[in-house]
Amino acid sequence: MEGLFFNVNNGYIEGIVRGYRNGLLTGQNYSNLTQCETIDDLKLQLGPAYGDFLASLPPSPSTSTLAARTTDKLISEFRYVRANAVGSLAKFMDYLTYGYMIDNVALLITGTLHERDTRELLERCHPLGWFETMPVLCVATNIEELYNSVLIETPLAPYFKGSLSHQDLDELNIEIVRNTLYKNYLEDFHSFVNTDSEMAGTPTAEVMTEILEFEADRRAINITLNSFGTELSKADRKKLYPNFGRLYPEGSYMLSRADDIEGVRLAVDGISDYKSYFEATGMGQSSSGAGNMSGGAGSDGKSLEDMFYQKEMEISKNAFTRQFTFAIVYAWVKLREQEIRNITWIAECIAQNQKERIGNYISVF
Amino acid sequence: MSGTGNREAVFPTRQSLGLMKAKLKGAQTGHDLLKRKSEALTKRFREITRRIDEAKRKMGRVMQIAAFSLAEVTYAVGGDIGYQVQESAKSARFRVRTKQENVSGVFLPAFESYITEGNNDFGLTGLGKGGQQVQRCRETYARAVETLVELASLQTAFVILDEVIKVVNRRVNAIEHVIIPRTENTIKYINSELDELDREEFFRLKKVQKKKQRDTAAQDAEMRLKKEAKAKADSDKENDEAGQPDILGDQEDQDVIF
Amino acid sequence: MAAPTSAYKDRQFLAVIGDEDSVTGLLLAGIGHVTQPPDSQKNFLVVDSKTDNAAIEEAFERFTTERKDIGILLINQHIAERIRHRVDTYTTAFPALLEIPSKDHPYDPEKDSVLRRVRRLFGE
């Protein structure tokens, strides 16, 4: 049923995005990339996919400029799609950008707290999270002004309201602020895809729920693991867990009480996917603390983060097996982001002569 | 005499000769000691230099590994954490203290790193994503900084030793090429001056002696003449006035004095 | 002959002048320190292509002569290149000046001011 009118508004976009997806680098491309001896070779290999964007680079560009250029391509494609989107899809794509917006606002808050010139911060903001009124935020000179302008000028206002006051911005660690916002954002996004009249009950809701639940679980697990040995209390930690996801509510509750990796492992025991990750990374057997799961730099073992990325990519890849869904836009952005990370990683390995770990990228095609 | 300009301004007396001899002896002892010190320091210096060379190479590798772990962080976090890290830095966790080591009387400071407990500016960095990589990166970098601190100690030792060795060598050279020759010159000068004085004295004595001999000879001759004249006069007028013998007696007294 | 104790007993911090990645990494290791307000002074300087040499020199001056609490100054070699005349004429023992490699510029022993002195001394 949902397919009946989908193409009226969104057929073009779906076609474009599927086309973009076919433009993603494949395993064959990646293995060619890893054979490169210099960054220039790499640039040459990337030619077919990124030609125009890399053309202006000087010889032997640094990995960061390479990453910036490849991101530029994603941005321009995203903007094109966004410009053609209408109705719920447009809203959906806006939601997609909120995640980046949160990072940008967090950056601006940091800058304002330290009385830095916020104008130079704008350059560091992620272009996907760029919103028109962002320069307005730079006018704010103290944290209260900033807080008020964020409330008025940005779509993020609902995420601030109710959970953060302007004093909180001053007192709380910026990471806590960021993660609180992100939690609110995920919950909002989740309810959006499940309640919007155009999306509820469609494959979009189905796929997006899977993706967002995974994202929520991933954040909950990461936050728990990373908070060991820091000043973040268990009660505060609990506030950062999104209130949905496969772990919610029992798993989240157990996570909130976990004291060590073993506790986290127990909490995720009910979900076979996560359980297998913990087993694969060898976590839980040795509970000597976070950070040793892959035995320090130099080992080829995959870390939990890698596993999560892998999983995210698989979900994203599978999203393309569905038709008549907005989720492919989300999936495409994530796949493309991973591709940029992969390219950066490979470039980094080549630039720093660390070839033995060059295969650590994640490729799903 | 040679080296007139290169000697100390002393009066050529026996006392100053004694002083100079003591000084020369002192200078030679000092020279030996300093020379030995300089050798000890140079030995140490060469060792440090070798270790610096090694450490610098090691640093190249260590820093590369560290930079790579930062790349891992960028990969895991999926973005740039640089700015955030710069802004959240508040209080140094990693500090150094200096201690001293005594090498042949030279105090070489050495840095020692220590971690202050309790303050962790970056504990929450990467909380949502990539935190484990951040922690690992911190450890890698902390190890790298330890290497750097070690290298800094060596380098400070190098700079200070370099300075000290220069000073010591300057002293050795000064003693060897200036003070000792000068003292020797002075001694030579004093000796020659004293010899000169000796010779003058001798000559003067000789002269006086000669003069005396000449005088004596003249008087002898005169006396002989007088005696002859007297004998003649005695024989001429045997019974003359009695004033004559008194005068003769006086003259005989004077003779005795000579 | 040794430097008087006062010359280094308060020197407990490291300072760094470097590109963004080097500074980030070193800060992660925990060397970052910002002094108490009002004159919050940082012990690090991020240099990018927009930073002019005068600013680098000023930071170099500040870390080497003005501040008495810095024991070791780390500087990226390619940045040291930009103010080479200053680095080469710097011979004081405290703070110790250390040229470090950066991600994009591997270490070149030929350029290091100290190693060059070593070479000169041994006539290599």
XYZ file of C-alpha atoms in Angstrom:
747
model
C 0.000 0.000 0.000
C 2.711 2.414 1.001
C 4.325 1.833 -2.358
C 1.370 3.144 -4.228
C 2.102 6.838 -3.891
C 5.705 6.724 -2.770
C 7.112 7.418 -6.172
C 4.919 10.435 -6.688
C 7.007 12.478 -4.317
C 10.054 10.433 -3.546
C 10.744 8.261 -6.543
C 13.370 10.558 -7.964
C 15.235 10.810 -4.680
C 15.218 7.080 -4.237
C 16.634 6.629 -7.694
C 19.370 9.176 -7.083
C 20.354 7.707 -3.742
C 20.465 4.195 -5.161
C 22.699 5.587 -7.845
C 24.960 7.131 -5.201
C 25.047 3.833 -3.374
C 26.345 2.142 -6.494
C 29.088 4.748 -6.583
C 30.441 3.609 -3.232
C 33.811 1.941 -3.237
C 33.729 -1.829 -3.387
C 35.986 -4.413 -1.845
C 37.914 -4.537 -5.118
C 38.450 -0.781 -5.001
C 39.639 -0.989 -1.444
C 42.139 -3.699 -2.183
C 43.466 -1.515 -4.988
C 43.728 1.387 -2.569
C 45.687 -0.658 -0.063
C 48.258 -1.471 -2.745
C 49.129 2.193 -3.150
C 52.637 3.271 -2.244
C 52.043 6.991 -1.933
C 49.180 9.367 -1.319
C 49.390 10.427 -4.944
C 48.775 6.860 -6.062
C 45.824 6.780 -3.732
C 44.512 9.978 -5.222
C 44.800 8.451 -8.651
C 42.914 5.341 -7.559
C 40.170 7.466 -6.104
C 39.919 9.343 -9.371
C 36.804 7.625 -10.782
C 34.818 8.104 -7.583
C 36.053 11.472 -6.410
C 37.663 12.955 -9.497
C 36.332 16.487 -9.414
C 36.775 16.950 -5.722
C 40.335 15.712 -5.603
C 41.452 17.494 -8.756
C 42.261 20.724 -6.964
C 44.449 19.045 -4.365
C 48.178 19.735 -4.460
C 50.483 16.753 -4.933
C 50.889 14.632 -1.765
C 48.028 16.202 0.151
C 47.761 15.638 3.862
C 45.285 13.058 5.052
C 43.136 15.697 6.694
C 42.681 17.655 3.488
C 41.949 14.412 1.699
C 39.250 13.690 4.259
C 37.896 17.210 3.903
C 37.646 16.896 0.127
C 35.904 13.534 0.257
C 33.491 14.960 2.806
C 32.828 17.826 0.434
C 31.497 15.341 -2.068
C 29.126 13.858 0.462
C 27.946 17.328 1.428
C 27.247 18.442 -2.101
C 25.364 15.246 -2.880
C 23.433 15.477 0.337
C 22.481 19.071 -0.384
C 21.309 18.108 -3.817
C 19.109 15.372 -2.438
C 17.852 17.650 0.303
C 16.953 20.340 -2.213
C 14.824 17.862 -4.120
C 13.160 16.342 -1.115
C 9.628 17.266 -0.148
C 7.227 16.545 2.663
C 8.210 13.995 5.226
C 11.421 13.109 3.437
C 12.580 16.694 3.783
C 11.787 16.546 7.491
C 13.494 13.194 7.710
C 16.657 14.582 6.174
C 16.562 17.510 8.539
C 16.461 15.067 11.380
C 19.499 13.424 9.908
C 21.425 16.659 10.194
C 20.462 17.281 13.806
C 23.060 14.789 14.980
C 25.786 16.879 13.372
C 24.184 20.024 14.653
C 24.540 18.741 18.174
C 28.275 18.363 17.614
C 28.480 21.872 16.218
C 26.540 23.406 19.066
C 28.712 21.524 21.542
C 31.721 23.005 19.802
C 30.285 26.501 20.027
C 29.499 26.013 23.700
C 33.072 24.943 24.324
C 34.325 27.967 22.456
C 32.080 30.380 24.287
C 32.968 28.904 27.662
C 36.601 29.589 26.984
C 35.888 32.989 25.498
C 37.347 32.019 22.196
C 36.571 33.867 19.015
C 33.582 31.854 17.878
C 33.940 32.935 14.285
C 36.945 30.727 13.760
C 34.941 27.915 15.287
C 32.512 28.069 12.405
C 35.212 26.717 10.136
C 35.546 23.699 12.326
C 31.861 22.907 12.340
C 30.631 19.920 10.410
C 29.014 21.205 7.213
C 26.152 18.708 7.482
C 25.227 20.231 10.794
C 25.313 23.716 9.400
C 22.137 25.681 9.879
C 21.419 29.127 8.588
C 21.235 30.805 11.924
C 24.477 29.359 13.173
C 26.481 32.574 12.674
C 23.954 34.218 14.963
C 25.121 31.977 17.767
C 28.581 33.400 17.390
C 27.346 36.772 18.492
C 26.704 35.409 21.949
C 29.467 36.412 24.288
C 28.428 34.573 27.397
C 26.879 31.235 28.020
C 23.464 32.528 28.937
C 23.088 34.475 25.729
C 24.237 31.447 23.817
C 21.748 29.275 25.600
C 18.923 31.634 24.743
C 19.897 31.933 21.126
C 20.213 28.159 20.828
C 16.680 27.886 22.163
C 15.362 30.447 19.741
C 17.427 29.939 16.656
C 18.043 26.252 16.326
C 15.886 23.203 15.781
C 17.652 21.718 18.780
C 15.572 23.680 21.261
C 13.398 20.716 22.292
C 16.510 18.762 23.210
C 17.718 21.484 25.523
C 14.408 22.247 27.045
C 13.596 20.269 30.106
C 16.935 18.540 30.489
C 19.523 21.288 30.431
C 19.542 24.764 31.886
C 22.077 27.427 31.047
C 23.830 26.788 34.340
C 24.249 23.201 33.273
C 26.147 24.316 30.209
C 28.560 26.086 32.486
C 28.953 23.376 35.048
C 28.589 20.082 33.288
C 31.301 18.566 31.236
C 30.674 19.292 27.602
C 30.637 15.575 26.859
C 27.709 15.102 29.214
C 25.873 17.967 27.566
C 26.568 16.496 24.166
C 25.407 13.038 25.147
C 22.290 14.344 26.854
C 21.396 16.167 23.676
C 22.137 13.140 21.620
C 19.942 10.951 23.781
C 17.061 13.393 23.388
C 17.718 13.564 19.697
C 17.668 9.794 19.258
C 14.459 9.497 21.214
C 12.870 12.265 19.182
C 14.017 10.775 15.908
C 12.729 7.392 17.001
C 9.300 8.710 17.841
C 9.276 10.777 14.642
C 9.758 7.791 12.341
C 7.169 5.825 14.273
C 4.483 8.474 14.496
C 4.728 10.520 11.328
C 1.698 9.751 9.197
C 3.773 9.139 6.110
C 6.211 6.853 7.805
C 4.490 4.985 10.585
C 3.965 1.385 9.640
C 6.034 1.649 6.463
C 9.373 -0.009 5.768
C 10.916 3.334 6.717
C 9.732 3.010 10.279
C 10.803 -0.612 10.332
C 14.324 -0.066 9.055
C 14.883 3.191 10.886
C 13.749 1.661 14.133
C 16.315 -1.067 13.707
C 19.036 1.448 12.918
C 18.117 3.826 15.713
C 17.756 1.051 18.251
C 21.171 -0.158 17.333
C 22.538 3.369 17.621
C 20.910 3.772 21.023
C 22.354 0.493 22.276
C 25.740 1.315 20.916
C 25.779 4.628 22.714
C 24.564 3.097 25.943
C 27.263 0.425 25.860
C 29.982 2.869 24.876
C 29.018 5.386 27.490
C 29.068 2.695 30.142
C 32.421 1.329 29.055
C 33.990 4.743 28.747
C 32.701 6.030 32.036
C 34.603 3.510 34.140
C 37.195 5.303 36.150
C 35.775 8.765 35.528
C 33.815 11.141 37.705
C 30.578 10.263 35.935
C 28.295 8.794 38.583
C 26.003 5.865 37.916
C 22.907 8.003 38.364
C 24.194 10.555 35.867
C 25.183 7.802 33.530
C 21.712 6.364 33.592
C 20.348 9.695 32.429
C 22.369 9.418 29.254
C 20.842 6.140 28.103
C 18.145 6.558 25.457
C 14.848 5.102 26.600
C 14.369 2.728 23.713
C 16.504 0.138 21.955
C 16.909 -3.555 22.260
C 18.602 -3.227 25.590
C 15.846 -1.079 27.010
C 14.665 -1.372 29.736
C 16.257 -4.413 31.452
C 19.584 -4.138 29.694
C 19.818 -0.410 30.341
C 19.055 -0.960 33.979
C 21.791 -3.531 34.262
C 24.165 -1.261 32.362
C 23.427 1.528 34.775
C 24.550 -0.701 37.616
C 27.591 -2.155 35.916
C 30.895 -1.555 37.621
C 33.197 -3.183 35.130
C 33.314 -4.788 31.736
C 32.003 -8.013 33.184
C 28.895 -6.135 34.293
C 28.418 -4.753 30.803
C 28.803 -8.199 29.339
C 26.127 -9.539 31.649
C 23.832 -6.670 30.725
C 24.060 -7.388 27.020
C 23.919 -11.147 27.448
C 20.310 -11.210 26.370
C 21.062 -9.840 22.904
C 22.912 -12.440 20.917
C 24.530 -9.950 18.516
C 26.140 -7.903 21.235
C 27.013 -10.997 23.196
C 28.935 -12.354 20.240
C 30.828 -9.057 19.889
C 31.931 -9.239 23.455
C 33.058 -12.785 22.961
C 34.844 -11.967 19.724
C 36.770 -9.084 21.252
C 37.645 -11.142 24.288
C 36.085 -8.642 26.621
C 34.590 -9.837 29.820
C 37.146 -12.561 30.266
C 39.687 -10.106 31.510
C 38.054 -7.337 33.428
C 41.174 -5.311 33.946
C 39.726 -2.147 32.514
C 38.690 -0.502 29.312
C 41.243 0.174 26.684
C 43.017 -3.159 26.656
C 40.499 -5.055 24.621
C 42.714 -5.282 21.630
C 45.946 -5.466 23.536
C 47.180 -1.971 22.762
C 48.264 -0.545 19.444
C 49.709 -2.946 16.972
C 47.407 -5.926 17.354
C 45.160 -6.804 14.460
C 42.254 -7.805 16.686
C 39.117 -5.841 16.082
C 37.898 -3.621 18.849
C 34.326 -3.395 20.009
C 34.018 -0.106 18.144
C 35.039 -1.831 14.943
C 32.392 -4.464 15.541
C 29.782 -1.806 15.999
C 30.814 -0.029 12.851
C 30.692 -3.307 11.001
C 27.206 -3.947 12.272
C 26.080 -0.444 11.405
C 27.354 -0.921 7.876
C 25.548 -4.204 7.525
C 22.285 -2.717 8.686
C 22.813 0.166 6.276
C 23.595 -2.205 3.436
C 20.482 -4.224 4.156
C 18.403 -1.066 4.122
C 18.922 -0.983 0.381
C 17.149 -4.298 -0.002
C 13.930 -2.547 0.950
C 11.912 -0.438 -1.383
C 9.841 2.645 -0.801
C 11.770 3.794 2.226
C 13.539 6.943 3.372
C 15.934 4.845 5.367
C 18.163 4.424 2.330
C 19.080 8.104 2.607
C 20.198 7.581 6.161
C 21.949 4.363 5.199
C 23.678 6.032 2.286
C 24.987 8.876 4.455
C 26.330 6.385 6.998
C 27.915 4.233 4.315
C 29.511 7.232 2.756
C 30.806 8.435 6.104
C 32.346 5.054 6.699
C 33.881 5.228 3.263
C 35.474 8.562 4.121
C 36.800 7.087 7.335
C 38.158 4.122 5.411
C 39.897 6.355 2.897
C 41.338 8.491 5.671
C 42.507 5.393 7.456
C 44.176 3.937 4.391
C 45.750 7.303 3.576
C 46.983 7.557 7.154
C 48.490 4.084 7.004
C 50.256 4.915 3.762
C 51.451 8.310 4.946
C 52.792 6.923 8.189
C 54.170 3.733 6.796
C 52.085 1.480 8.954
C 51.096 -0.890 6.214
C 50.558 -3.882 8.481
C 47.293 -2.454 9.760
C 46.016 -1.057 6.530
C 43.391 -3.796 6.249
C 41.545 -2.472 9.248
C 38.926 -0.703 7.163
C 35.338 -1.872 6.960
C 33.958 -2.731 3.578
C 30.566 -4.264 3.060
C 30.247 -4.257 -0.700
C 116.291 38.049 27.619
C 113.316 36.323 26.008
C 109.747 36.691 27.233
C 110.387 39.930 28.980
C 106.831 40.982 28.241
C 105.369 37.691 29.427
C 106.181 37.530 33.042
C 104.757 38.715 36.239
C 105.735 42.048 37.634
C 107.787 40.967 40.596
C 111.032 42.082 42.049
C 113.650 39.554 41.332
C 114.261 38.551 44.895
C 114.879 35.193 46.421
C 111.565 35.412 48.231
C 109.568 35.890 45.068
C 111.545 33.103 43.453
C 110.292 30.845 46.193
C 106.743 32.070 45.648
C 106.961 31.490 41.925
C 108.315 28.018 42.356
C 105.407 27.172 44.636
C 103.044 28.678 42.085
C 104.486 26.642 39.252
C 104.143 23.520 41.292
C 100.531 24.413 42.058
C 99.786 25.156 38.441
C 101.193 21.842 37.332
C 99.168 19.924 39.892
C 96.052 21.883 38.915
C 96.688 21.230 35.287
C 96.958 17.516 35.876
C 93.759 17.477 37.891
C 91.792 19.540 35.423
C 93.080 17.513 32.545
C 91.845 14.399 34.259
C 88.494 16.036 34.992
C 88.150 17.134 31.429
C 88.881 13.610 30.284
C 86.302 12.160 32.632
C 83.719 14.673 31.475
C 84.500 14.115 27.848
C 84.071 10.407 28.331
C 80.718 11.031 29.886
C 79.913 13.543 27.200
C 80.608 11.090 24.432
C 78.455 8.534 26.122
C 75.607 11.025 26.421
C 76.027 12.051 22.838
C 75.755 8.472 21.721
C 72.674 8.001 23.828
C 71.128 11.194 22.465
C 71.647 9.921 18.993
C 69.939 6.663 19.892
C 67.167 8.369 21.817
C 66.439 10.750 18.978
C 66.019 7.867 16.615
C 63.859 6.073 19.121
C 61.798 9.226 19.498
C 61.169 9.237 15.762
C 59.664 5.773 15.992
C 57.749 6.362 19.198
C 56.207 9.560 17.932
C 55.181 7.830 14.750
C 53.369 5.144 16.682
C 51.727 7.796 18.812
C 50.640 9.797 15.793
C 49.190 6.635 14.383
C 47.185 5.962 17.506
C 45.750 9.440 17.113
C 44.733 8.469 13.614
C 42.920 5.524 15.149
C 41.072 7.906 17.412
C 40.051 10.051 14.477
C 38.820 6.921 12.762
C 36.823 5.717 15.745
C 35.398 9.043 16.804
C 34.643 9.857 13.221
C 35.663 13.449 13.587
C 38.195 15.850 14.896
C 38.670 15.945 18.632
C 41.560 18.385 18.528
C 39.641 21.460 19.427
C 37.741 19.861 22.211
C 40.923 18.476 23.697
C 42.601 21.858 23.539
C 39.726 23.476 25.306
C 39.304 20.912 28.016
C 42.960 21.002 29.062
C 43.107 22.563 32.471
C 45.704 21.163 34.722
C 48.723 19.158 33.791
C 48.528 15.547 34.765
C 51.894 14.759 33.369
C 54.621 16.770 35.024
C 58.342 16.652 35.443
C 60.598 17.138 38.396
C 64.291 17.725 38.287
C 66.908 15.889 40.241
C 70.656 16.124 40.238
C 73.392 13.737 39.420
C 76.998 14.389 40.245
C 79.518 13.698 37.513
C 83.101 14.620 38.434
C 81.899 17.536 40.468
C 79.419 18.750 37.866
C 75.788 18.675 38.814
C 73.765 17.383 35.938
C 70.048 17.881 36.300
C 67.823 15.085 35.099
C 64.128 15.266 34.442
C 61.870 12.721 35.939
C 58.290 12.445 34.858
C 55.469 11.798 37.212
C 51.728 11.625 36.908
C 49.691 13.669 39.315
C 46.766 11.685 40.517
C 43.233 12.847 40.612
C 42.833 15.230 37.748
C 41.792 13.817 34.468
C 40.745 16.404 31.944
C 39.891 13.958 29.234
C 38.132 11.176 31.078
C 34.907 11.841 29.294
C 36.339 12.585 25.881
C 34.779 10.285 23.345
C 32.154 9.175 25.817
C 29.612 8.347 23.194
C 31.995 7.028 20.591
C 35.645 6.155 20.436
C 36.377 6.482 24.138
C 38.394 3.303 24.229
C 40.614 4.504 21.429
C 41.021 7.817 23.198
C 42.184 6.066 26.334
C 44.591 3.926 24.382
C 45.886 6.946 22.553
C 46.455 8.685 25.863
C 48.518 5.780 27.094
C 50.528 5.661 23.898
C 51.191 9.356 24.041
C 52.049 9.216 27.724
C 54.675 6.621 26.893
C 55.918 8.775 24.050
C 56.208 11.764 26.351
C 58.188 9.676 28.807
C 60.666 8.993 26.044
C 60.733 12.682 25.276
C 61.406 13.523 28.914
C 64.253 11.042 28.971
C 65.647 12.635 25.873
C 65.259 16.079 27.365
C 67.336 14.988 30.372
C 70.047 13.746 28.093
C 69.936 16.899 26.103
C 70.111 19.166 29.122
C 73.026 17.118 30.367
C 74.543 17.535 26.945
C 74.164 21.294 26.962
C 75.484 21.686 30.496
C 78.349 19.254 29.988
C 79.226 20.979 26.775
C 79.438 24.246 28.648
C 81.388 22.776 31.547
C 83.802 20.969 29.294
C 84.429 24.155 27.400
C 85.165 25.983 30.648
C 87.409 23.203 31.927
C 89.237 22.963 28.661
C 89.682 26.683 28.658
C 91.224 26.445 32.066
C 93.449 23.563 31.104
C 94.612 25.480 28.091
C 95.057 28.654 30.068
C 97.193 26.861 32.602
C 99.103 24.959 30.004
C 99.744 27.750 27.571
C 99.697 30.901 29.658
C 100.147 30.428 33.363
C 102.829 27.765 33.313
C 105.008 29.442 30.657
C 104.554 32.731 32.372
C 105.525 31.385 35.735
C 108.436 29.584 34.182
C 109.466 32.757 32.466
C 109.240 34.647 35.690
C 111.354 32.060 37.426
C 113.866 32.199 34.622
C 113.856 35.945 34.812
C 114.320 35.984 38.554
C 117.061 33.417 38.251
C 118.853 35.383 35.601
C 118.461 38.591 37.525
C 119.806 36.927 40.623
C 122.678 35.460 38.632
C 123.387 38.860 37.249
C 123.463 40.300 40.721
C 125.742 37.491 41.801
C 128.045 38.166 38.957
C 128.102 41.883 39.686
C 128.852 41.234 43.301
C 131.591 38.868 42.391
C 133.065 41.335 39.984
C 132.853 44.077 42.539
C 134.562 41.929 45.112
C 137.204 41.057 42.599
C 137.663 44.711 41.813
C 137.943 45.632 45.444
C 140.367 42.828 46.029
C 142.473 43.910 43.117
C 142.448 47.470 44.301
C 143.482 46.393 47.725
C 146.262 44.290 46.358
C 147.431 47.193 44.334
C 147.303 49.506 47.341
C 149.098 46.998 49.466
C 151.750 46.608 46.823
C 152.168 50.367 46.668
C 152.450 50.687 50.391
C 154.866 47.824 50.552
C 156.974 49.524 48.019
C 156.766 52.790 49.838
C 157.596 51.098 53.082
C 160.509 49.354 51.557
C 161.735 52.691 50.250
C 161.274 54.248 53.631
C 163.046 51.386 55.287
C 165.884 51.648 52.895
C 165.955 55.396 53.383
C 165.888 54.977 57.127
C 168.567 52.390 57.077
C 170.606 54.775 55.032
C 169.812 57.635 57.351
C 170.633 55.482 60.347
C 173.816 54.609 58.885
C 174.312 58.275 57.903
C 173.819 59.817 61.303
C 173.992 57.280 64.026
C 173.664 59.716 66.835
C 170.987 62.102 65.709
C 167.952 63.639 67.591
C 165.472 61.246 69.361
C 162.290 62.554 67.567
C 162.766 60.244 64.623
C 162.031 56.820 66.178
C 158.595 58.165 67.431
C 157.482 58.875 63.927
C 158.733 55.521 62.773
C 156.829 53.842 65.539
C 153.624 55.489 64.320
C 154.204 54.274 60.880
C 154.854 50.821 62.128
C 151.420 50.963 63.876
C 149.761 51.883 60.670
C 151.385 48.980 58.986
C 149.963 46.697 61.527
C 146.517 47.953 60.685
C 146.961 46.996 57.056
C 79.198 25.400 37.432
C 75.881 23.685 37.675
C 72.873 25.870 37.296
C 71.646 27.073 40.653
C 68.760 25.122 42.078
C 66.452 28.062 41.714
C 66.878 27.863 37.963
C 64.914 24.679 37.697
C 63.250 23.653 40.916
C 59.919 25.166 39.895
C 60.034 23.854 36.414
C 57.454 21.158 36.386
C 55.567 21.587 33.144
C 56.149 20.716 29.577
C 55.228 23.170 26.880
C 54.567 22.480 23.256
C 54.495 24.399 19.997
C 53.170 22.187 17.274
C 50.615 21.371 14.667
C 47.137 20.402 15.685
C 47.682 16.668 15.741
C 50.874 16.780 17.764
C 49.376 19.170 20.276
C 46.213 17.095 20.581
C 48.193 13.953 21.211
C 50.464 15.536 23.771
C 47.531 17.134 25.517
C 45.874 13.735 25.670
C 48.967 12.478 27.436
C 48.148 15.107 30.031
C 50.753 17.799 29.644
C 48.239 20.580 29.095
C 48.081 23.227 31.770
C 46.225 26.486 31.935
C 47.211 28.831 34.715
C 44.692 30.354 37.029
C 42.577 33.216 35.718
C 42.678 36.174 35.160
C 45.858 35.744 33.123
C 45.026 32.235 31.988
C 48.122 31.198 30.154
C 48.255 28.036 28.160
C 51.387 26.017 27.824
C 50.699 25.033 24.259
C 50.374 26.702 20.902
C 48.725 25.240 17.859
C 50.414 26.307 14.674
C 48.746 25.972 11.317
C 49.397 27.457 7.935
C 47.711 30.672 9.003
C 49.893 31.270 12.036
C 52.604 33.783 11.214
C 56.185 33.441 12.303
C 55.979 36.380 14.673
C 53.361 34.565 16.724
C 55.543 31.474 16.864
C 58.519 33.510 17.932
C 56.505 35.217 20.570
C 55.338 31.909 21.991
C 58.886 30.604 21.830
C 60.070 33.652 23.723
C 57.315 33.279 26.279
C 58.000 29.632 26.952
C 61.765 29.939 27.050
C 62.396 33.176 28.875
C 59.298 34.599 30.473
C 57.772 31.579 32.101
C 59.807 30.028 34.853
C 57.715 26.940 35.352
C 58.501 25.151 32.114
C 61.097 22.435 32.176
C 60.890 21.114 28.663
C 59.753 22.824 25.504
C 58.678 20.560 22.692
C 58.522 21.996 19.224
C 57.645 20.345 15.952
C 60.642 20.168 13.730
C 58.956 21.734 10.746
C 57.884 24.629 12.944
C 61.367 24.938 14.364
C 62.469 25.285 10.751
C 60.361 28.407 10.472
C 62.119 30.116 13.332
C 65.406 28.301 12.838
C 67.547 31.334 13.674
C 65.956 31.528 17.098
C 66.189 27.841 17.756
C 69.818 27.634 16.714
C 70.883 30.489 18.916
C 69.074 29.047 21.891
C 71.682 27.371 24.057
C 70.325 27.645 27.571
C 69.899 24.426 29.489
C 66.541 25.371 30.979
C 64.029 24.860 29.646
C 65.336 22.020 27.540
C 64.390 22.467 23.917
C 63.399 19.357 22.074
C 62.566 19.097 18.416
C 59.991 16.436 17.789
C 58.699 14.956 14.585
C 55.133 15.492 13.483
C 52.743 13.261 11.668
C 53.339 14.756 8.267
C 56.998 15.505 8.757
C 59.089 12.532 9.813
C 62.104 13.176 11.931
C 65.181 14.444 10.167
C 68.312 14.280 12.333
C 70.145 16.585 9.939
C 68.051 19.545 10.950
C 68.123 19.121 14.694
C 70.037 21.954 16.307
C 71.441 19.758 19.057
C 72.407 16.910 16.791
C 74.083 19.372 14.507
C 76.107 20.561 17.441
C 76.975 16.965 18.202
C 78.159 16.456 14.651
C 80.167 19.636 14.692
C 81.838 18.706 17.958
C 82.973 15.389 16.672
C 83.828 16.764 13.304
C 81.591 14.390 11.433
